[in-house]
Tab-separated table of C-alpha atoms in Angstrom:
chain	number	residue	atom	x	y	z
A	1	MET	CA	-9.942	-23.481	10.077
A	2	SER	CA	-13.548	-22.655	8.877
A	3	LEU	CA	-13.967	-19.669	6.641
A	4	ALA	CA	-15.221	-17.454	9.266
A	5	PRO	CA	-11.231	-17.031	10.336
A	6	SER	CA	-10.220	-16.032	6.664
A	7	ARG	CA	-13.176	-13.340	6.369
A	8	SER	CA	-12.166	-12.089	9.620
A	9	LEU	CA	-8.471	-11.588	8.225
A	10	PHE	CA	-9.916	-9.926	5.274
A	11	PHE	CA	-11.751	-7.645	7.757
A	12	LEU	CA	-8.776	-7.042	9.611
A	13	ALA	CA	-6.649	-5.982	6.603
A	14	PHE	CA	-9.745	-3.815	5.507
A	15	MET	CA	-9.895	-2.074	8.377
A	16	ALA	CA	-5.919	-1.439	8.926
A	17	GLY	CA	-6.232	-0.048	5.283
A	18	VAL	CA	-8.899	2.361	6.333
A	19	LEU	CA	-7.102	3.621	9.394
A	20	THR	CA	-3.864	4.278	7.209
A	21	LEU	CA	-5.846	5.953	4.418
A	22	GLY	CA	-7.645	7.816	7.163
A	23	ALA	CA	-4.141	8.766	8.745
A	24	SER	CA	-2.685	9.639	5.197
A	25	PHE	CA	-5.835	12.040	4.558
A	26	TYR	CA	-5.428	13.352	8.151
A	27	LEU	CA	-1.930	14.275	7.367
A	28	GLU	CA	-2.500	15.678	4.071
A	29	TYR	CA	-5.949	17.979	5.261
A	30	GLY	CA	-5.089	18.185	8.800
A	31	ALA	CA	-1.624	18.654	9.360
A	32	LEU	CA	-1.381	20.386	5.805
A	33	LEU	CA	1.165	18.284	4.504
A	34	ARG	CA	1.157	17.984	0.569
A	35	PRO	CA	1.939	14.610	-0.628
A	36	CYS	CA	4.585	13.880	-3.293
A	37	PHE	CA	4.109	11.847	-6.442
A	38	LEU	CA	5.368	8.776	-4.741
A	39	CYS	CA	3.148	9.487	-1.691
A	40	LEU	CA	0.181	9.478	-4.203
A	41	ILE	CA	1.166	6.032	-5.403
A	42	GLN	CA	1.485	4.606	-2.609
A	43	ARG	CA	-1.934	6.220	-1.161
A	44	SER	CA	-3.747	4.737	-4.468
A	45	LEU	CA	-2.019	1.156	-3.939
A	46	LEU	CA	-3.482	1.102	-0.264
A	47	ALA	CA	-6.697	2.273	-1.631
A	48	VAL	CA	-6.730	-0.594	-4.169
A	49	PHE	CA	-5.727	-3.023	-1.500
A	50	THR	CA	-8.136	-1.573	0.937
A	51	LEU	CA	-10.962	-2.211	-2.053
A	52	ILE	CA	-9.857	-5.349	-2.464
A	53	ASN	CA	-10.142	-6.513	1.268
A	54	LEU	CA	-13.592	-5.125	1.701
A	55	ILE	CA	-14.676	-7.102	-1.159
A	56	ALA	CA	-13.352	-10.097	0.086
A	57	THR	CA	-15.184	-9.570	3.474
A	58	LEU	CA	-18.417	-9.055	1.727
A	59	HIS	CA	-17.847	-11.676	-0.859
A	60	GLY	CA	-16.920	-14.500	1.697
A	61	PRO	CA	-14.889	-16.472	-1.242
A	62	ARG	CA	-14.482	-20.092	-1.258
A	63	ARG	CA	-10.730	-21.518	-1.475
A	64	VAL	CA	-10.063	-20.589	-4.938
A	65	GLY	CA	-11.473	-17.009	-4.560
A	66	ILE	CA	-9.526	-16.756	-1.188
A	67	TYR	CA	-6.154	-17.477	-3.049
A	68	LEU	CA	-6.994	-14.606	-5.724
A	69	TYR	CA	-8.047	-12.115	-3.056
A	70	TRP	CA	-4.886	-12.640	-0.800
A	71	ALA	CA	-2.554	-12.629	-3.933
A	72	ALA	CA	-4.385	-9.398	-5.133
A	73	SER	CA	-4.007	-7.973	-2.036
A	74	MET	CA	-0.347	-9.153	-1.402
A	75	GLY	CA	0.321	-7.829	-4.915
A	76	CYS	CA	-0.748	-4.149	-4.157
A	77	ALA	CA	1.207	-4.586	-0.740
A	78	LEU	CA	4.389	-5.686	-2.660
A	79	LEU	CA	4.039	-2.670	-4.979
A	80	GLY	CA	3.400	-0.277	-2.069
A	81	ALA	CA	6.669	-1.598	-0.264
A	82	VAL	CA	8.525	-1.262	-3.440
A	83	THR	CA	7.436	2.336	-3.739
A	84	ALA	CA	7.985	3.195	-0.354
A	85	VAL	CA	11.566	1.583	-0.364
A	86	ARG	CA	12.375	3.738	-3.505
A	87	GLN	CA	11.120	6.939	-1.437
A	88	VAL	CA	13.173	6.079	1.827
A	89	LEU	CA	15.985	5.602	-0.510
A	90	LEU	CA	15.442	9.070	-2.157
A	91	GLN	CA	15.208	10.665	1.521
A	92	ASN	CA	19.018	9.482	1.997
A	93	ILE	CA	20.073	11.871	-1.037
A	94	PRO	CA	20.709	15.415	-0.334
A	95	PRO	CA	18.115	17.421	-1.223
A	96	ASP	CA	20.332	19.746	-3.586
A	97	GLN	CA	21.004	16.927	-5.703
A	98	MET	CA	16.963	16.503	-6.298
A	99	PRO	CA	15.537	18.444	-9.158
A	100	ASN	CA	12.893	20.837	-7.942
A	101	CYS	CA	9.606	20.074	-9.318
A	102	TRP	CA	8.215	17.912	-12.210
A	103	PRO	CA	5.260	18.569	-14.261
A	104	SER	CA	1.798	18.777	-12.718
A	105	LEU	CA	-0.139	15.522	-12.197
A	106	GLU	CA	-2.749	16.608	-14.501
A	107	TYR	CA	-0.065	17.559	-17.397
A	108	MET	CA	1.526	13.796	-16.620
A	109	ILE	CA	-1.717	12.027	-17.066
A	110	GLU	CA	-2.841	14.299	-20.206
A	111	ASN	CA	0.724	14.125	-22.159
A	112	LEU	CA	2.635	11.243	-20.783
A	113	THR	CA	2.279	7.235	-20.972
A	114	LEU	CA	1.514	5.727	-17.815
A	115	GLY	CA	5.103	4.336	-18.193
A	116	GLN	CA	6.885	7.892	-18.494
A	117	ALA	CA	5.055	9.216	-15.503
A	118	LEU	CA	6.049	6.226	-13.512
A	119	GLN	CA	9.352	6.583	-14.259
A	120	LEU	CA	9.466	10.602	-13.626
A	121	ALA	CA	7.691	9.775	-10.220
A	122	PHE	CA	10.316	7.044	-9.139
A	123	LYS	CA	13.139	9.482	-9.875
A	124	GLY	CA	11.527	11.594	-7.277
A	125	THR	CA	11.956	15.279	-6.622
A	126	VAL	CA	12.820	17.619	-3.590
A	127	ASP	CA	9.090	17.110	-2.380
A	128	CYS	CA	9.777	13.260	-2.041
A	129	VAL	CA	13.314	13.417	0.063
A	130	GLU	CA	11.693	16.256	2.433
A	131	ILE	CA	10.804	14.925	5.756
A	132	ASN	CA	8.341	17.047	7.288
A	133	TRP	CA	6.718	14.535	9.974
A	134	THR	CA	7.991	11.963	12.054
A	135	LEU	CA	6.545	9.525	14.623
A	136	PHE	CA	9.151	7.933	16.749
A	137	ASP	CA	11.551	8.998	14.193
A	138	LEU	CA	10.401	7.065	11.700
A	139	SER	CA	8.987	9.252	8.303
A	140	ILE	CA	5.852	9.022	6.535
A	141	PRO	CA	7.373	6.653	3.823
A	142	GLU	CA	9.018	4.397	6.559
A	143	TRP	CA	5.484	4.120	8.244
A	144	SER	CA	3.992	3.050	4.693
A	145	LEU	CA	6.965	0.469	4.252
A	146	LEU	CA	6.113	-1.054	8.053
A	147	PHE	CA	2.434	-1.000	6.852
A	148	PHE	CA	3.019	-2.865	3.386
A	149	ILE	CA	5.574	-5.270	5.174
A	150	ALA	CA	2.896	-6.139	8.054
A	151	MET	CA	0.082	-6.745	5.220
A	152	LEU	CA	2.432	-8.930	3.112
A	153	ILE	CA	3.517	-10.940	6.018
A	154	LEU	CA	-0.216	-11.302	6.778
A	155	GLY	CA	-1.030	-12.153	3.205
A	156	GLY	CA	2.010	-14.774	3.130
A	157	THR	CA	1.260	-16.521	6.187
A	158	GLN	CA	-2.370	-16.804	5.045
A	159	PHE	CA	-1.079	-17.971	1.590
A	160	SER	CA	1.170	-20.840	3.326
A	161	ARG	CA	-1.286	-21.777	5.680
A	162	LEU	CA	-3.703	-22.517	2.463
A	163	LEU	CA	-1.046	-24.254	0.534
A	164	SER	CA	-0.158	-26.519	3.421
A	165	GLY	CA	-3.839	-27.503	3.656
A	166	GLN	CA	-3.892	-26.271	7.503
A	167	GLY	CA	-6.434	-23.473	6.309
A	168	LEU	CA	-10.037	-23.751	5.279
A	169	ARG	CA	-11.292	-27.101	6.087
A	170	PHE	CA	-15.047	-26.968	4.850
A	171	VAL	CA	-17.667	-27.737	7.383
A	172	LYS	CA	-20.134	-30.240	6.004
A	173	HIS	CA	-23.785	-29.446	6.459
């Protein structure tokens, strides 16, 4: 495999991220669905994932760079998957057992540490358990989880190929 296929896979991951980000913004502004804190965390991780893959596509790194870009990309995908799993689990809790709301995002940023804000976000609210939209009977967090798992599989496949020596044979000039 030459460097070009690796660059193409970074581009594929970038385009998947762009399309998914586009869908999330459409659901917010077109379908008027207000995202909860966990949704915003997933969207932020998706944006970072997409940016990493764009930079990798433009940079066209060599072997070590490819390892680093896939590792960073997979790190974002893993954190996104963890966040999506948490939200899917929260959706199985009856809404009357969840707190109604937390302070605003602006308040949390100004007055809480990052750890405290994340802890509150992962506890969830009624907003996190409501299922306002489905496609093929899957909620938004479930689709988010599928996306992150697919990107983990893509990255894991590339990582294993790199480690086994099957990938990235450099062409002599």
